[in-house]
Amino acid sequence: EPEVTQTPSHQVTQMGQEVILRCVPISNHLYFYWYRQILGQKVEFLVSFYNNEISEKSEIFDDQFSVERPDGSNFTLKIRSTKLEDSAMYFCASSEGPLTSGNSYEQYFGPGTRLTVT
Amino acid sequence: SQQGEEDPQALSIQEGENATMNCSYKTSINNLQWYRQNSGRGLVHLILIRSNEREKHSGRLRVTLDTSKKSSSLLITASRAADTASYFCATGKTGANNLFFGTGTRLTVIP
């Protein structure tokens, strides 16, 4: 069964460093998302991406964050200058279609990248 | 706030019993999705129910949706120890292409 994959599974970085988290969405999916989950807290939406541009973003997704689809398969999240509070599990997700359509498509999540900022 | 709230926060049952988890939300939605998360791991999609649906089944799972009460329930029948996990509801708000997650119910199934 197709699945969303993410690399690395765990990333440790020093405060102020740049990190790139990578995701390979399910191959026929067109909508891509990043979420994060701080330890012990809710899963929070960061950004959605469609047709090579951001379609929605949350207040969390500030100028320190960026997303890119550098080729036909990868979808990346970059944090330019990491802070201690960026430590969290970051989940990539993809869906075949948008949630807003009458069909409402399922969002499938990857296994996550645990980011630890020291 | 759009976020769903699950209750109970924690549920402990014996293997073979049924487990019911509830989710409430605040604004109008297009759909509601249930996920399972084993400790520290990824989110596994369980079932999606659309706003015009009232009930869906998938194997041992039964989900109901009452849009007038802004609530949903997830029933797991004949529970197994392997069902031990956290269960989250996530709502797709009308007009938005992202999910809002609830706080989750921690289910423990005792063998």
XYZ file of N, CA and C in Angstrom, chain A:
354
model
N 0.848 -1.187 0.000
C 0.000 0.000 0.000
C 0.891 1.247 0.000
N 0.589 2.220 -0.867
C 1.422 3.439 -0.900
C 1.395 4.153 0.437
N 2.522 4.775 0.791
C 2.563 5.512 2.037
C 3.454 6.736 1.898
N 3.240 7.665 2.788
C 4.072 8.865 2.877
C 5.331 8.490 3.665
N 6.481 8.876 3.134
C 7.723 8.605 3.850
C 8.397 9.923 4.226
N 9.157 9.889 5.309
C 9.846 11.085 5.788
C 11.262 10.725 6.213
N 12.180 11.651 5.943
C 13.563 11.489 6.396
C 14.096 12.826 6.890
N 14.976 12.832 7.896
C 15.335 11.670 8.707
C 14.242 11.371 9.724
N 14.380 10.275 10.451
C 13.397 9.980 11.492
C 13.671 10.844 12.723
N 14.936 11.184 12.931
C 15.299 12.022 14.066
C 16.414 12.969 13.638
N 16.254 14.241 13.947
C 17.245 15.259 13.606
C 17.554 16.068 14.861
N 18.835 16.130 15.173
C 19.272 16.964 16.299
C 20.076 18.112 15.720
N 19.764 19.326 16.151
C 20.449 20.481 15.617
C 20.663 21.504 16.719
N 21.599 22.384 16.491
C 21.845 23.446 17.476
C 21.006 24.668 17.124
N 20.617 25.379 18.154
C 19.843 26.602 17.993
C 20.521 27.519 16.980
N 19.727 28.072 16.067
C 20.272 28.987 15.074
C 20.649 28.323 13.765
N 20.708 27.008 13.769
C 21.061 26.288 12.545
C 19.836 26.101 11.659
N 20.104 25.908 10.391
C 19.045 25.616 9.425
C 18.830 24.112 9.337
N 17.569 23.702 9.225
C 17.280 22.282 9.008
C 16.316 22.139 7.839
N 16.462 21.045 7.147
C 15.539 20.696 6.064
C 14.974 19.316 6.360
N 13.667 19.256 6.452
C 12.987 17.991 6.669
C 12.385 17.560 5.336
N 12.525 16.288 5.046
C 12.135 15.806 3.727
C 10.988 14.826 3.793
N 10.191 14.853 2.750
C 8.995 14.019 2.675
C 8.833 13.557 1.226
N 8.376 12.327 1.071
C 7.940 11.858 -0.234
C 6.463 11.506 -0.104
N 5.590 12.347 -0.658
C 4.149 12.076 -0.566
C 3.766 10.862 -1.414
N 2.543 10.423 -1.252
C 2.014 9.338 -2.074
C 1.959 9.821 -3.523
N 2.351 8.952 -4.449
C 2.715 9.398 -5.793
C 1.587 10.068 -6.577
N 0.358 9.672 -6.443
C -0.701 10.308 -7.239
C -1.409 11.426 -6.475
N -0.857 11.815 -5.327
C -1.467 12.878 -4.543
C -1.002 14.246 -5.027
N -1.897 15.219 -4.899
C -1.621 16.550 -5.421
C -1.523 17.617 -4.337
N -1.985 17.287 -3.131
C -2.020 18.254 -2.039
C -1.086 17.773 -0.937
N -0.283 18.688 -0.429
C 0.741 18.319 0.538
C 0.653 19.249 1.736
N 1.012 18.712 2.900
C 0.827 19.439 4.149
C 1.993 19.157 5.096
N 2.233 20.120 5.969
C 3.098 19.902 7.125
C 2.320 20.255 8.389
N 2.488 19.384 9.374
C 1.928 19.592 10.710
C 3.055 19.377 11.709
N 2.855 19.847 12.925
C 3.821 19.524 13.966
C 3.092 19.172 15.262
N 3.784 18.426 16.108
C 3.229 18.039 17.400
C 4.318 18.198 18.442
N 4.191 19.230 19.245
C 5.092 19.393 20.378
C 4.747 18.315 21.395
N 5.761 17.784 22.048
C 5.581 16.657 22.964
C 4.441 16.901 23.950
N 3.481 15.993 23.949
C 2.368 16.071 24.888
C 1.260 17.019 24.475
N 1.387 17.622 23.284
C 0.374 18.587 22.854
C -0.348 18.113 21.589
N -1.265 18.936 21.116
C -2.054 18.598 19.939
C -1.205 18.659 18.677
N -1.672 17.966 17.662
C -1.105 18.120 16.327
C -1.600 19.451 15.759
N -0.660 20.258 15.243
C -1.014 21.592 14.761
C -0.671 21.730 13.280
N -1.550 22.330 12.532
C -1.345 22.579 11.114
C -0.313 23.677 10.916
N 0.582 23.465 9.950
C 1.553 24.492 9.588
C 1.223 25.104 8.222
N 1.147 24.249 7.194
C 1.037 24.779 5.845
C 0.464 23.718 4.912
N -0.252 24.188 3.889
C -0.689 23.298 2.819
C -0.157 23.836 1.496
N 0.024 22.933 0.546
C 0.753 23.255 -0.690
C 0.076 22.544 -1.832
N -0.180 23.290 -2.899
C -0.823 22.715 -4.071
C -0.356 23.469 -5.302
N -0.104 22.737 -6.358
C 0.255 23.358 -7.636
C 1.448 24.302 -7.482
N 2.417 23.829 -6.711
C 3.688 24.545 -6.512
C 3.578 25.868 -5.774
N 2.521 26.015 -4.992
C 2.463 27.193 -4.151
C 1.709 26.910 -2.866
N 1.974 27.739 -1.864
C 1.292 27.603 -0.587
C -0.173 27.978 -0.770
N -1.073 27.107 -0.301
C -2.488 27.432 -0.399
C -3.032 27.959 0.923
N -2.513 27.460 2.031
C -2.906 27.976 3.341
C -1.733 27.834 4.302
N -1.679 28.711 5.276
C -0.670 28.571 6.327
C -1.235 29.080 7.638
N -0.668 28.559 8.725
C -1.129 28.975 10.045
C -0.211 30.079 10.575
N -0.583 30.591 11.737
C 0.224 31.646 12.379
C 1.598 31.127 12.769
N 1.706 29.828 12.977
C 2.996 29.242 13.343
C 3.982 29.373 12.191
N 3.495 29.273 10.983
C 4.333 29.244 9.786
C 4.773 30.664 9.456
N 5.798 31.135 10.185
C 6.275 32.508 9.965
C 7.437 32.511 8.972
N 8.139 33.635 8.891
C 9.198 33.790 7.889
C 10.366 32.826 8.075
N 10.441 32.197 9.229
C 11.515 31.234 9.453
C 11.269 29.914 8.721
N 10.044 29.704 8.291
C 9.669 28.463 7.640
C 9.503 28.671 6.137
N 9.833 27.653 5.375
C 9.533 27.670 3.951
C 9.330 26.225 3.486
N 8.586 26.090 2.402
C 8.365 24.765 1.831
C 8.707 24.810 0.358
N 9.033 23.623 -0.142
C 9.438 23.543 -1.538
C 9.151 22.145 -2.060
N 8.842 22.092 -3.346
C 8.755 20.798 -4.011
C 9.836 20.830 -5.087
N 11.049 20.429 -4.725
C 12.194 20.632 -5.621
C 12.170 19.753 -6.864
N 11.423 18.646 -6.793
C 11.332 17.769 -7.954
C 9.968 17.103 -7.924
N 9.780 16.096 -8.746
C 8.452 15.491 -8.856
C 8.040 14.613 -7.721
N 8.984 14.358 -6.773
C 8.619 13.429 -5.718
C 8.804 13.990 -4.314
N 9.768 14.870 -4.090
C 10.053 15.337 -2.738
C 9.283 16.596 -2.383
N 9.033 16.730 -1.085
C 8.378 17.924 -0.535
C 9.132 18.243 0.750
N 9.687 19.450 0.841
C 10.560 19.748 1.978
C 10.031 20.899 2.824
N 10.395 20.851 4.088
C 10.133 21.941 5.030
C 11.486 22.426 5.536
N 11.746 23.719 5.364
C 12.998 24.298 5.837
C 12.703 25.235 6.991
N 13.490 25.104 8.040
C 13.453 26.072 9.136
C 14.795 26.775 9.103
N 14.749 28.095 8.881
C 15.992 28.836 8.595
C 16.916 28.944 9.797
N 16.407 29.313 10.917
C 17.209 29.518 12.116
C 16.443 28.933 13.292
N 16.778 27.706 13.629
C 15.957 26.982 14.597
C 16.027 27.592 15.996
N 14.907 27.476 16.705
C 14.806 27.911 18.095
C 14.491 26.690 18.951
N 14.728 26.838 20.243
C 14.441 25.729 21.149
C 12.990 25.271 21.026
N 12.081 26.241 20.853
C 10.652 25.919 20.798
C 10.220 25.256 19.494
N 11.158 25.121 18.540
C 10.848 24.374 17.318
C 10.969 22.868 17.532
N 11.474 22.461 18.683
C 11.585 21.033 18.981
C 10.187 20.419 18.989
N 9.994 19.430 18.146
C 8.670 18.823 17.978
C 8.796 17.655 17.006
N 7.706 16.922 16.871
C 7.584 15.925 15.810
C 6.933 16.630 14.631
N 7.529 16.549 13.469
C 6.993 17.186 12.269
C 6.444 16.101 11.350
N 5.184 16.267 10.995
C 4.510 15.298 10.137
C 4.230 15.910 8.772
N 4.535 15.146 7.751
C 4.129 15.472 6.397
C 2.870 14.677 6.091
N 1.989 15.244 5.304
C 0.774 14.536 4.906
C 0.484 14.851 3.449
N -0.281 13.976 2.819
C -0.700 14.254 1.445
C -2.118 13.751 1.236
N -2.770 14.321 0.243
C -4.121 13.877 -0.107
C -4.291 13.973 -1.613
N -5.177 13.154 -2.109
C -5.426 13.100 -3.549
C -6.130 14.369 -4.028
N -7.020 14.865 -3.176
C -7.764 16.068 -3.493
C -7.914 16.920 -2.258
N -8.578 18.053 -2.383
C -8.702 18.946 -1.226
C -9.789 18.505 -0.259
N -9.640 18.961 0.984
C -10.678 18.702 1.979
C -11.934 19.501 1.680
N -11.777 20.585 0.936
C -12.880 21.510 0.747
C -13.862 21.061 -0.325
N -13.495 20.064 -1.096
C -14.396 19.633 -2.161
C -15.537 18.814 -1.586
N -16.535 18.572 -2.403
C -17.654 17.770 -1.946
C -17.249 16.366 -1.586
N -16.154 15.874 -2.174
C -15.713 14.514 -1.882
C -14.941 14.404 -0.578
N -14.232 15.461 -0.175
C -13.442 15.437 1.063
C -12.489 14.254 1.104
N -11.283 14.473 0.703
C -10.312 13.389 0.611
C -9.589 13.151 1.926
N -9.172 11.883 2.110
C -8.406 11.530 3.299
C -7.021 12.145 3.234
N -6.516 12.564 4.380
C -5.121 12.998 4.496
C -4.330 11.866 5.130
N -3.279 11.452 4.442
C -2.428 10.376 4.938
C -1.126 10.972 5.442
N -0.743 10.537 6.618
C 0.419 11.108 7.295
C 1.631 10.185 7.203
N 2.797 10.801 7.185
C 4.037 10.058 7.284
C 4.358 9.728 8.727
N 5.459 8.995 8.959
C 5.825 8.568 10.310
C 6.401 9.682 11.169
N 6.736 10.816 10.549
C 7.229 11.951 11.322
C 8.742 12.030 11.394
N 9.225 13.252 11.595
C 10.631 13.519 11.918
C 10.654 14.187 13.277
N 11.376 13.562 14.212
C 11.508 14.195 15.528
C 12.668 15.176 15.476
N 12.372 16.451 15.612
C 13.396 17.506 15.599
C 13.698 17.916 17.031
N 14.962 17.831 17.380
C 15.411 18.261 18.700
C 16.396 19.403 18.514
N 16.055 20.551 19.059
C 16.923 21.730 18.981
C 17.583 21.926 20.338
N 18.919 21.948 20.343
C 19.647 22.072 21.621
C 20.335 23.430 21.749
